[in-house]
Coordinates of C-alpha atoms and ligand atoms in Angstrom, one line a residue:
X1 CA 0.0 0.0 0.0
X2 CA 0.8 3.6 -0.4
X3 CA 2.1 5.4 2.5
X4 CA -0.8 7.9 2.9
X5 CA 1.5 10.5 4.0
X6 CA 2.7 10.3 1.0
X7 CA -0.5 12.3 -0.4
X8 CA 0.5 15.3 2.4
X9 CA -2.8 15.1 4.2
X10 CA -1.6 17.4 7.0
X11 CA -2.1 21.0 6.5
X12 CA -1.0 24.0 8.4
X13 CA 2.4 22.1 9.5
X14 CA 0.4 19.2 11.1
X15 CA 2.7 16.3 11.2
X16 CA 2.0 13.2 9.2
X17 CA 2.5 9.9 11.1
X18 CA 2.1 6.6 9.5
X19 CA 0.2 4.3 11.2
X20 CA -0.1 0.3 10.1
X21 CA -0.1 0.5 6.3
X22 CA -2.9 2.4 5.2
X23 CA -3.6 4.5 7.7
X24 CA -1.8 8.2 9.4
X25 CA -2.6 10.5 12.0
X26 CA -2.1 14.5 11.9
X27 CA 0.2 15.7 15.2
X28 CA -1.7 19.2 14.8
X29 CA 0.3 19.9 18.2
X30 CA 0.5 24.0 18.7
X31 CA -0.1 24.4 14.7
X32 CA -3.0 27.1 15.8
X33 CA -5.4 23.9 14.0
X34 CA -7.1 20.9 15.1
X35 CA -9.3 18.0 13.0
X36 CA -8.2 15.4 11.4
X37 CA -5.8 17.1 8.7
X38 CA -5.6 20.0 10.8
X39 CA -7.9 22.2 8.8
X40 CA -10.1 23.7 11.3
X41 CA -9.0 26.7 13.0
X42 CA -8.4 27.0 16.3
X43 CA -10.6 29.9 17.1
X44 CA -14.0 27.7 15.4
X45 CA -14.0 26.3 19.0
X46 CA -14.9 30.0 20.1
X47 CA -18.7 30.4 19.3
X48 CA -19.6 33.6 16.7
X49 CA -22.3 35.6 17.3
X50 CA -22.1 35.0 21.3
X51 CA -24.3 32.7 23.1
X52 CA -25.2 32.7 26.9
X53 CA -24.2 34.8 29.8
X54 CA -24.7 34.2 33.2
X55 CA -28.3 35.9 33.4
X56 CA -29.6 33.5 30.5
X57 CA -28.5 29.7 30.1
X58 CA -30.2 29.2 27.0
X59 CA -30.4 31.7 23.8
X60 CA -31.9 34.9 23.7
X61 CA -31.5 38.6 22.5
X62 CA -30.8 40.2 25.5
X63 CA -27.7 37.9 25.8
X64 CA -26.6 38.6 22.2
X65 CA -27.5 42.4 22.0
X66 CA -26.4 43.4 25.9
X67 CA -22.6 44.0 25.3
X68 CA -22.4 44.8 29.4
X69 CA -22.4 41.4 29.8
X70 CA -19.6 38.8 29.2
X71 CA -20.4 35.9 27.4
X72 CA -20.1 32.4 28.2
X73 CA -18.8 29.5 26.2
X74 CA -20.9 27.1 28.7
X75 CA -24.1 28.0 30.2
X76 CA -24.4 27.9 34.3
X77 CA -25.0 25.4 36.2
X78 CA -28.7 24.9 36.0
X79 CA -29.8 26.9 39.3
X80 CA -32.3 23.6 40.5
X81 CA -28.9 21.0 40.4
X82 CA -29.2 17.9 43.6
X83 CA -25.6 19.5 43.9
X84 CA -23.2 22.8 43.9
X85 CA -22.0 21.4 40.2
X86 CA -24.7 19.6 39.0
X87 CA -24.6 15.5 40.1
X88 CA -21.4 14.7 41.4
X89 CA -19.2 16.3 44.2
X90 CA -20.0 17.0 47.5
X91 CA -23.1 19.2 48.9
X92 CA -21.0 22.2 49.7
X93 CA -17.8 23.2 47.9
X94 CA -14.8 24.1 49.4
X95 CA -13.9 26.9 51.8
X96 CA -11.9 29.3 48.7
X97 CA -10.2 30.4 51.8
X98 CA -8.4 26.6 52.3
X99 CA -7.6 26.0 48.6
X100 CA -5.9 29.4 48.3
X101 CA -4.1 28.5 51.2
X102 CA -3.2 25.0 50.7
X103 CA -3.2 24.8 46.5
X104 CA -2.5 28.4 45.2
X105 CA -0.1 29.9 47.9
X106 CA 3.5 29.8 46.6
X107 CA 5.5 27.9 49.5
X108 CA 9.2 28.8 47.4
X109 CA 9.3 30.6 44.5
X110 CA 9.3 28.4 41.3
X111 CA 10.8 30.6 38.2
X112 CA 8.9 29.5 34.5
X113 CA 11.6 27.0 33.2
X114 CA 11.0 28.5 29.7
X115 CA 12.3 32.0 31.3
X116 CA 9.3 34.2 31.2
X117 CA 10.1 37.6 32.6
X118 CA 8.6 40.3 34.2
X119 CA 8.3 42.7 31.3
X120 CA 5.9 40.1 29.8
X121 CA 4.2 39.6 32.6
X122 CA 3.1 43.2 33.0
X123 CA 2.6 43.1 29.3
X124 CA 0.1 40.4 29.5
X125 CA -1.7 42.2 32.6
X126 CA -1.7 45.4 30.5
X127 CA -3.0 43.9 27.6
X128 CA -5.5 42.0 28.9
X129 CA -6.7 44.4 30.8
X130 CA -8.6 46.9 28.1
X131 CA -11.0 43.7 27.9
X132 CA -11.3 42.5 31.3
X133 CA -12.6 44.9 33.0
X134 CA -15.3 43.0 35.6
X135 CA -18.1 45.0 37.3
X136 CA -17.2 44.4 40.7
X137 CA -20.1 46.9 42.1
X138 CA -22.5 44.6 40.3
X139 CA -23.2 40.5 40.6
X140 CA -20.7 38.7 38.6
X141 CA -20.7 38.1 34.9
X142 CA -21.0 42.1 34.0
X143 CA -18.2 44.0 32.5
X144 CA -17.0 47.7 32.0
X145 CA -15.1 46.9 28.8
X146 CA -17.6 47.0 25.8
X147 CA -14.8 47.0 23.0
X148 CA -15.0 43.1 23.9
X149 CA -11.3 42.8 22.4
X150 CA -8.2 44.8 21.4
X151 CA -9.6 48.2 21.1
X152 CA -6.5 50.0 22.9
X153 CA -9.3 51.7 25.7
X154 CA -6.5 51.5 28.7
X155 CA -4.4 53.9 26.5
X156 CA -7.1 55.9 25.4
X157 CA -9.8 55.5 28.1
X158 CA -13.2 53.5 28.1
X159 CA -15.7 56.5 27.6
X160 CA -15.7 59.2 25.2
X161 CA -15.5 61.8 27.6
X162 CA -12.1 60.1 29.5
X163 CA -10.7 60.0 25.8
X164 CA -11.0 64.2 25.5
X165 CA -9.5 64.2 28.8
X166 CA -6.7 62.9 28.1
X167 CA -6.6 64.2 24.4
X168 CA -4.3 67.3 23.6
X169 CA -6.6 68.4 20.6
X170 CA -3.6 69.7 18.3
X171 CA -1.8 67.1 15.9
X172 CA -4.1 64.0 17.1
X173 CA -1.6 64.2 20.0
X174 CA -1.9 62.7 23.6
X175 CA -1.4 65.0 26.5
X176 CA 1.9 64.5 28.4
X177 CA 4.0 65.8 31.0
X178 CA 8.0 66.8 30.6
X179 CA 10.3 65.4 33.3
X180 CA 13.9 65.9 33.1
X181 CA 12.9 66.7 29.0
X182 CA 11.1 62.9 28.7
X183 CA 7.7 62.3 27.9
X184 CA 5.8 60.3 30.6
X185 CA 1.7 60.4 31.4
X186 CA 0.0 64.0 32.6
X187 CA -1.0 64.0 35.9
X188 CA -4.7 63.7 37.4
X189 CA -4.7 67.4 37.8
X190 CA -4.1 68.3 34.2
X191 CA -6.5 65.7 32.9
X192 CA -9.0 65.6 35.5
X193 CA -9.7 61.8 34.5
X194 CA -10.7 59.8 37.9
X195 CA -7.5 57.9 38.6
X196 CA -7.4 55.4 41.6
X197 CA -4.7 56.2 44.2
X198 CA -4.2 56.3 47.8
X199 CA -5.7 60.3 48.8
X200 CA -2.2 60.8 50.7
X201 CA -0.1 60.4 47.4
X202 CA 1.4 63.6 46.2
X203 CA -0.5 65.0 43.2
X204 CA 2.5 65.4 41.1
X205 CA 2.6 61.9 41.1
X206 CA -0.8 61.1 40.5
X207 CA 0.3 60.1 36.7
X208 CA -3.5 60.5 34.2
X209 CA -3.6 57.1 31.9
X210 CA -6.3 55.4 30.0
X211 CA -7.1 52.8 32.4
X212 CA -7.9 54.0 35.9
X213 CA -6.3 51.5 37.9
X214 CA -2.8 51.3 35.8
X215 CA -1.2 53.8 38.9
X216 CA -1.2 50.8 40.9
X217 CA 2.0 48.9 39.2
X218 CA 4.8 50.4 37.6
X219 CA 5.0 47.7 35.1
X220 CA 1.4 49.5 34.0
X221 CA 2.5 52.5 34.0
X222 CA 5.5 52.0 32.2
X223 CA 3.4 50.4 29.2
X224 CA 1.2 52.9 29.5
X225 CA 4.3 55.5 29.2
X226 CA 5.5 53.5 25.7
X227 CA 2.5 53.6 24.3
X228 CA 1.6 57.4 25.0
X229 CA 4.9 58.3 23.7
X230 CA 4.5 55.9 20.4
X231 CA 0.9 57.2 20.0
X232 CA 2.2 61.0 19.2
X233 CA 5.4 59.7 17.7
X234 CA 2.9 58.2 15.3
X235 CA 0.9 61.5 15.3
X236 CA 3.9 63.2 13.7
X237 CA 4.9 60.4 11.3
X238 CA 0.9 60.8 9.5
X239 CA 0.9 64.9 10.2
X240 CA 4.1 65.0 7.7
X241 CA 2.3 63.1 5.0
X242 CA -0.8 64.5 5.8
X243 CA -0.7 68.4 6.7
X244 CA -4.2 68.9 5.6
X245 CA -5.4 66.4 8.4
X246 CA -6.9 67.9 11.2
X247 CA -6.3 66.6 14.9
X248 CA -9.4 64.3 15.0
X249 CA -8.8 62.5 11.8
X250 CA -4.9 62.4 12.9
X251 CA -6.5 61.3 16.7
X252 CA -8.5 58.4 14.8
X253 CA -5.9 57.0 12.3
X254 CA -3.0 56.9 15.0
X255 CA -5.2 54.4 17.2
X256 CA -6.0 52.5 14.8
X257 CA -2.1 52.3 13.8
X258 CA -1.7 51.7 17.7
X259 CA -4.2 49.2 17.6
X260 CA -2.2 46.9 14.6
X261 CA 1.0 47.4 16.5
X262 CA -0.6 45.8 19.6
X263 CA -2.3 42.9 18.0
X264 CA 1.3 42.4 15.7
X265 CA 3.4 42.3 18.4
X266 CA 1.5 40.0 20.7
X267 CA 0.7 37.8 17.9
X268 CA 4.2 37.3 16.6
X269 CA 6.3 37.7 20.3
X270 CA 3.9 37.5 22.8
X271 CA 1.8 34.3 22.1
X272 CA 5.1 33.2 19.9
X273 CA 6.8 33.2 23.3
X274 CA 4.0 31.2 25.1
X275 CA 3.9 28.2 22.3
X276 CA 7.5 27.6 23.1
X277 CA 9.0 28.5 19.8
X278 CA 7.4 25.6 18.1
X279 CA 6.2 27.5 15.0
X280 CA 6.9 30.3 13.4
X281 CA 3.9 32.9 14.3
X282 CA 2.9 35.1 11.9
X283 CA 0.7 38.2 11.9
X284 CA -1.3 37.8 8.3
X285 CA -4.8 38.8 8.1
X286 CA -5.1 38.2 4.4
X287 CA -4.1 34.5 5.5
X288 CA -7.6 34.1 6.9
X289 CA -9.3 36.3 3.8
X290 CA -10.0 32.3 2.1
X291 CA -11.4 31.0 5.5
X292 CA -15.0 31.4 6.8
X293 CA -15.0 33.7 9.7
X294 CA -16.7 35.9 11.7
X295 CA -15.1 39.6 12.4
X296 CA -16.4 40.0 16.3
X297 CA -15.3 38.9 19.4
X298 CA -17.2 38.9 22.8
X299 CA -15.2 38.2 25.9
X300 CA -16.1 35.6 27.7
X301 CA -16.4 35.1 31.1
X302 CA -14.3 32.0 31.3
X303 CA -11.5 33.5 29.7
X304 CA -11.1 36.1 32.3
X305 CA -10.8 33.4 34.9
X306 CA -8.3 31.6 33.3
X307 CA -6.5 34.3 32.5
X308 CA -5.5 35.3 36.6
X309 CA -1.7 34.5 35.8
X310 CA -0.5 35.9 39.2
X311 CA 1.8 33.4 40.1
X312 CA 3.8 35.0 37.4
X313 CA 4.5 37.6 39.9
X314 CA 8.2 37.1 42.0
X315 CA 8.1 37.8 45.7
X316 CA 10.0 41.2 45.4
X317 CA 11.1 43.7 42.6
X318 CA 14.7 44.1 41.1
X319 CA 15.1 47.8 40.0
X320 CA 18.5 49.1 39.2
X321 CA 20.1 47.4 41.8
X322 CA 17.6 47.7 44.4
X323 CA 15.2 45.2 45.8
X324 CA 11.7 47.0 45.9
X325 CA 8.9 45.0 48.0
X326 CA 5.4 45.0 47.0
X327 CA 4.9 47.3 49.6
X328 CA 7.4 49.6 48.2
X329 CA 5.9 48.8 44.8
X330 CA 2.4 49.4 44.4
X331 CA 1.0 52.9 43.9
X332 CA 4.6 54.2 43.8
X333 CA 5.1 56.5 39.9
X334 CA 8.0 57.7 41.1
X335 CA 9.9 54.4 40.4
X336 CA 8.8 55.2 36.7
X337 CA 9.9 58.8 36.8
X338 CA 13.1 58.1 38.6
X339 CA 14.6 55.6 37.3
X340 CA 13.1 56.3 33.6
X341 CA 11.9 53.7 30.8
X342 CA 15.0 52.3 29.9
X343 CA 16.2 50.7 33.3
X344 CA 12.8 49.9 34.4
X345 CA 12.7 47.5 31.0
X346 CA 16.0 46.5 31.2
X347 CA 15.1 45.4 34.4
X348 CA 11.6 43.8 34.1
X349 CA 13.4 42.0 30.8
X350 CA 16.2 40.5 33.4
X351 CA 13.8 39.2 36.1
X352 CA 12.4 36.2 35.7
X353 CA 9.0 35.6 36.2
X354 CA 7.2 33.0 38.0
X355 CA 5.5 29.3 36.6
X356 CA 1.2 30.0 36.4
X357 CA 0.7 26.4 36.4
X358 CA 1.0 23.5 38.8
X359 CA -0.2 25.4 42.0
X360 CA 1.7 26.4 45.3
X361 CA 3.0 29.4 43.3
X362 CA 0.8 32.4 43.8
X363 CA 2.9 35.1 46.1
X364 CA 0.7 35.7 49.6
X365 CA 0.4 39.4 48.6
X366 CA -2.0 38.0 45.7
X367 CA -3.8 35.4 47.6
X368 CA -6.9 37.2 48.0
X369 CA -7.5 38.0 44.2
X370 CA -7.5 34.2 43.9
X371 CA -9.9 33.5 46.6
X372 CA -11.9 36.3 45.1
X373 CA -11.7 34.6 41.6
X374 CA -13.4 31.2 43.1
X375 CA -16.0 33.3 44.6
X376 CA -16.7 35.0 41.8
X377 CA -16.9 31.6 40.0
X378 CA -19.5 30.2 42.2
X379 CA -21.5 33.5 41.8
X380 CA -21.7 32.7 38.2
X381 CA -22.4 28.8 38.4
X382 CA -19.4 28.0 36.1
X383 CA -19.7 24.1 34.7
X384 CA -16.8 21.7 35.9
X385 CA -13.5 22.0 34.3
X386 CA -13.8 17.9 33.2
X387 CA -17.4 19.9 30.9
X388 CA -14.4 22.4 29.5
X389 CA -12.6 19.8 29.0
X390 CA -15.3 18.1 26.4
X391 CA -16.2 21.6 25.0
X392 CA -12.2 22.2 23.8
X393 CA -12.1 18.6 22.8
X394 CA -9.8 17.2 25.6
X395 CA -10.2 14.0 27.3
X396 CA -11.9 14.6 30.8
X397 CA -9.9 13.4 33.6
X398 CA -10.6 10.5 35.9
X399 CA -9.2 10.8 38.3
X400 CA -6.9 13.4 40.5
X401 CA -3.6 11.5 40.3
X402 CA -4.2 11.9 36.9
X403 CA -4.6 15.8 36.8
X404 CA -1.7 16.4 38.9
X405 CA 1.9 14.4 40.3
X406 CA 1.5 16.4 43.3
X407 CA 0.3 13.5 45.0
X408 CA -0.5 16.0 48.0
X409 CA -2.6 18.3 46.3
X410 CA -4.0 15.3 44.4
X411 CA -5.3 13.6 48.0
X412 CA -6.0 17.5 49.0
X413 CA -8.6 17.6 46.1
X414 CA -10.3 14.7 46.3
X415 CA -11.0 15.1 49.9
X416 CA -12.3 18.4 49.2
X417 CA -14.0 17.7 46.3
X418 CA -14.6 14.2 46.2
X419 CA -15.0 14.0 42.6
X420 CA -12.8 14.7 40.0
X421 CA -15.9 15.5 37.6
X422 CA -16.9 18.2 40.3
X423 CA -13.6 19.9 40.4
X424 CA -14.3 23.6 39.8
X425 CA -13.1 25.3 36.4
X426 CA -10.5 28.0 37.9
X427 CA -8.3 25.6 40.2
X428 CA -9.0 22.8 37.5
X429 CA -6.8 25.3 34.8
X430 CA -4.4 26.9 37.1
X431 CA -3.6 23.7 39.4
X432 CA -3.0 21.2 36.4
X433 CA 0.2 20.0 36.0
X434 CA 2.7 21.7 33.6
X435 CA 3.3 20.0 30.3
X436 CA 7.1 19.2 30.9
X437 CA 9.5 22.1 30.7
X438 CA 6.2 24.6 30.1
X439 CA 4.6 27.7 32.0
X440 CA 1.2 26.3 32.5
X441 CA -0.7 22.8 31.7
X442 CA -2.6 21.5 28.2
X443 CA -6.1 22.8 29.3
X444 CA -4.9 26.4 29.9
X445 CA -2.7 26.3 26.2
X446 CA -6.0 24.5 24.8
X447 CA -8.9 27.0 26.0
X448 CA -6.8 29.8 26.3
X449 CA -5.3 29.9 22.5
X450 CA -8.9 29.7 20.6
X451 CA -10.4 32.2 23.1
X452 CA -7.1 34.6 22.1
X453 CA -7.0 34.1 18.4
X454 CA -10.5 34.8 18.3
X455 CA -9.7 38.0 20.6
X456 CA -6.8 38.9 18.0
X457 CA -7.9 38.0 14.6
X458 CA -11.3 38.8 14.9
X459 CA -10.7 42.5 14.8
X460 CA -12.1 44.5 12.3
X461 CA -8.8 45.8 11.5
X462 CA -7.8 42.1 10.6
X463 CA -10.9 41.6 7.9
X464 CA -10.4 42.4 4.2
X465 CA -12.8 45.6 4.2
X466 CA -10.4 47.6 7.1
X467 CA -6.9 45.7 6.3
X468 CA -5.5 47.8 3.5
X469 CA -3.0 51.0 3.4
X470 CA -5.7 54.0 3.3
X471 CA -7.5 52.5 6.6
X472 CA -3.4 53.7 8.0
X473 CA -3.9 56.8 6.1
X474 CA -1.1 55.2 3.4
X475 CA 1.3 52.5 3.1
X476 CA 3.7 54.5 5.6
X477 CA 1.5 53.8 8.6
X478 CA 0.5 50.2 7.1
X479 CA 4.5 49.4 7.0
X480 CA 4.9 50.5 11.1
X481 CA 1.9 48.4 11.4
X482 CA 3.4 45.2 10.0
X483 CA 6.9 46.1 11.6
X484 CA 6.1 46.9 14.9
X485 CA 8.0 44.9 17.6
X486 CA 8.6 45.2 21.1
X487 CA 11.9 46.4 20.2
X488 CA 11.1 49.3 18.5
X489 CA 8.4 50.1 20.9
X490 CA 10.7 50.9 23.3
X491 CA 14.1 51.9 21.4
X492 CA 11.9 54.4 19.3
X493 CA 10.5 56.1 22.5
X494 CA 13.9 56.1 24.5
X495 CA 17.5 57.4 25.0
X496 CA 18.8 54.0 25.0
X497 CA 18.1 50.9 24.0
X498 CA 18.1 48.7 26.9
X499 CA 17.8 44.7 26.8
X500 CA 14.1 43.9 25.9
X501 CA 12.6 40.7 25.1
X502 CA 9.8 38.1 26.9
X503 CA 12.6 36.1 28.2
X504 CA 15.4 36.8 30.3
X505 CA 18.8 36.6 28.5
X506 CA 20.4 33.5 28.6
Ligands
MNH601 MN1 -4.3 40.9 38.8 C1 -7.7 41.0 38.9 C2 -4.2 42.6 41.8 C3 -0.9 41.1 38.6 C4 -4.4 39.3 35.8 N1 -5.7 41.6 40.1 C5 -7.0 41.6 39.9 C6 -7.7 42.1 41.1 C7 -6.7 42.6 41.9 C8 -5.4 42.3 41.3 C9 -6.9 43.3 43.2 C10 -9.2 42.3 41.3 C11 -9.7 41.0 42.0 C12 -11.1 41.0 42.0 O1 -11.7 42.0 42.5 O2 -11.7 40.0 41.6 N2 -2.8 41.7 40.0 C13 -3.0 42.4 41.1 C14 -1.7 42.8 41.6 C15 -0.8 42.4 40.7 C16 -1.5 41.7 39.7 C17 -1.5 43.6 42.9 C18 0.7 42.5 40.7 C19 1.5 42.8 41.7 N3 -2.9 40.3 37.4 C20 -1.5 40.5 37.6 C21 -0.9 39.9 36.4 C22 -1.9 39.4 35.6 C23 -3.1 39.6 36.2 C24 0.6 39.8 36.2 C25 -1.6 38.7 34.3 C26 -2.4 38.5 33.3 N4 -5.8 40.2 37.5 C27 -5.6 39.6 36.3 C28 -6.9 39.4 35.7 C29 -7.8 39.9 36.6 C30 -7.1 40.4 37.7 C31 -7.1 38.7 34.4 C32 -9.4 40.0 36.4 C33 -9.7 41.3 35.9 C34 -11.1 41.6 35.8 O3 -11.9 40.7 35.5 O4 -11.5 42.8 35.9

């Protein structure tokens, strides 16, 4: 017989394995596909339009049309169960309390074997954060992001009002403050955007950025100190080409230009970093112009869950030379202002970053945003993670010793839990164990990726109608678009060029 890989049924750099004579499977292992000759797209697993939320478990038009709720890939737990999740489990789940403290709390700091580093992990909070955005005054499941994707609203604010605030109104420009002749954020005062800080916090240092809460970590506000300074740098690139352009249509082009840098450069080095290198990633829109898909996103509710990666965090800060503890840490701008943009990436880039998966990792400062996150979960009825499982076409697990090697959590859980199939969808991504030498385990690479791509391709900047030259006001902007790197972010906003990268050096 023919060797059937000889007829290259694998697409999409699926590998083709022989198996018997006439038969062959497709490894479509981190190809961004799936199916038998790894055809389908990753993203297919991501329902578009939208489906439930957690007010309505079946389909309606509230749930499609209300865009102040997140969606859900899985409808709640019907409310009339025998049990917390559904059949099997115990009658009362466990105290969050104990399985922050016995499953999530980090017991010695375990750095990601791949070498993760800080200055992704602030990335990945910063990015993430202009779509999760979760109601807190409100019962779970509501959201103050209604871009529901990459729509650059921590740069340039949620509301239309917030984004005149911060607006200059001449050139399409940001407002920004000089220090020591660099460019950094204005403060609260100039803006008069609400900012969240502590009221004691002197108001020169109360910095004015898109997102309200980005004060809180200089890792935020460092981002959010690139991209302000890249946003007018843009402004002036399209003002030279375009001197007839007035500041709104110079406002309006430039974010969409910021927009395409963002999605390029998480595409190609952010998720490139998290598959391991595997592939080559490639930011092509036109790639996808053949394929049937849908040019929307919603963010889902579960995605926001699985996406609490604060075990990256390290138990202190290296700055310079100096060791900065949280509480020297949070809320402080002047670590931004002081030491500048270059050193503060230089050293983000050189600290390693922690491992999200496998459990026992999350530092004790963040302990409570985990506990919070299983409350939350219960709130909105999430399905068991084994459901998930099914939904992204894994195999459920069967047992606990199977889920984990850590044959103390795995005796932990079942006692808790007392059935694997009950194990809760938050601990079930975060506590799995790491696939060998990774950051995190197969469900979180396997749920997380489609809900992503979806995230990232589904822009309308990536469809055929918006992805041409004019859209960047000519091929000058379309070229920064399809060039950007993290690289250039920073060495084209800075006196130096400092070491930056995802990973620390080797
Ligand atoms: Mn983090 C939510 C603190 C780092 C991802 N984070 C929260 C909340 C607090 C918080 C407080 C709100 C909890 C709640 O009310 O439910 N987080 C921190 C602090 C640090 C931090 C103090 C660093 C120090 N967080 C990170 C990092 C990531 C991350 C790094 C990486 C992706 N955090 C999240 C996500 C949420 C969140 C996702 C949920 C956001 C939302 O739904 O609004």
């Amino acid at each position: 017989a023919v060797n059937p890989c000889c007829y290259y049924p694998c697409q999409n750099s699926g590998v083709c394995v022989r198996f018997g004579t006439d038969r062959y499977q497709c490894d479509c292992t981190q190809t961004g596909y799936y199916g038998d000759n790894c055809t389908v797209l990753r993203s297919n697993l991501i329902p578009s339009p939208p489906t439930y939320n957690t007010q309505y478990g079946y389909l309606c038009w509230e749930s499609y049309y209300n865009v102040s709720y997140y969606t859900r890939l899985l409808p709640p737990v019907p409310g009339d169960c025998p049990l917390p999740m559904g059949t099997k489990g115990k009658l009362t789940l466990p105290d969050p309390k104990v399985l922050a403290e016995r499953f999530f709390k980090r017991k010695k700091f375990r750095p990601d074997p791949r070498g993760t580093n800080l200055m992704f992990a602030f990335m990945a909070q910063h990015f993430t954060h202009q779509f999760f955005k979760t109601k807190h005054e409100v019962k779970a499941g509501f959201t103050k992001a209604f871009g529901h994707g990459v729509d650059a609203s921590h740069i340039y604010g949620d509301t239309l009002e917030r984004q005149h605030q911060l607006r200059l109104h001449i050139d399409g420009k940001l407002k920004y403050q000089l220090l020591g002749g660099e460019v950094y954020p204005p403060t609260v005062s100039e803006t008069s955007v609400y900012m969240k800080y502590p009221e004691d916090l002197p108001s020169e240092q109360k910095l004015a950025i898109g997102h309200e809460l980005f004060g809180l970590l200089p890792g935020l506000s460092l981002y959010a100190t690139l991209w302000l300074r890249e946003h007018n740098r843009v402004c002036d690139i399209l003002r030279a080409e375009h001197p007839t352009w007035d500041d709104e249509q110079l406002f309006q082009t430039s974010r969409l230009i910021i927009i395409g840098e963002i999605i390029k450069i998480i595409i190609e080095e952010y998720v490139q970093h998290l598959s391991g290198y595997f592939l080559n990633l490639k930011f092509d829109p036109t790639l996808l112009f053949k394929e049937r898909f849908q040019y929307s996103n919603r963010i889902a509710l579960e995605f926001g869950q699985l996406y609490h990666w604060h075990p990256l965090m390290p138990d202190s800060f290296n700055i310079g030379h100096e060791e900065v503890s949280y509480s020297q840490f949070v809320y402080n701008t002047s670590l931004l202002t002081h030491f500048g943009v270059e050193t503060l990436v230089d050293s983000f880039s050189r600290q390693v970053a922690g491992q999200i998966g496998g459990g026992k990792n999350c530092p004790e400062a963040l302990l409570k945003v985990a506990e919070m996150t299983i409350r939350e979960s219960r709130q909105a009825r999430i399905q068991p993670f084994n459901e998930y499982r099914k939904k992204f076409n894994l195999k459920p697990y069967t047992s606990f010793s199977e889920f984990t090697d850590d044959s103390d959590m795995a005796k932990g859980l079942e006692d808790l839990y007392g059935d694997i199939d009950a194990l809760e969808f938050f601990p079930g991504v975060l506590l799995e164990k790491s696939r060998p030498n990774a950051i995190f385990g197969e469900s979180m690479v396997e749920m997380g990726a489609p809900f992503s791509l979806k995230g990232l391709l589904g822009n309308p900047l990536c469809s055929p109608g918006y992805w041409k030259p004019s859209t960047f006001g000519g091929e000058t902007g379309f070229q920064i678009v399809k060039s950007s790197t993290l690289q250039k972010l920073v060495c084209q906003n800075s006196r130096w060029c400092p070491y930056v990268h995802f990973r620390v050096p080797s």
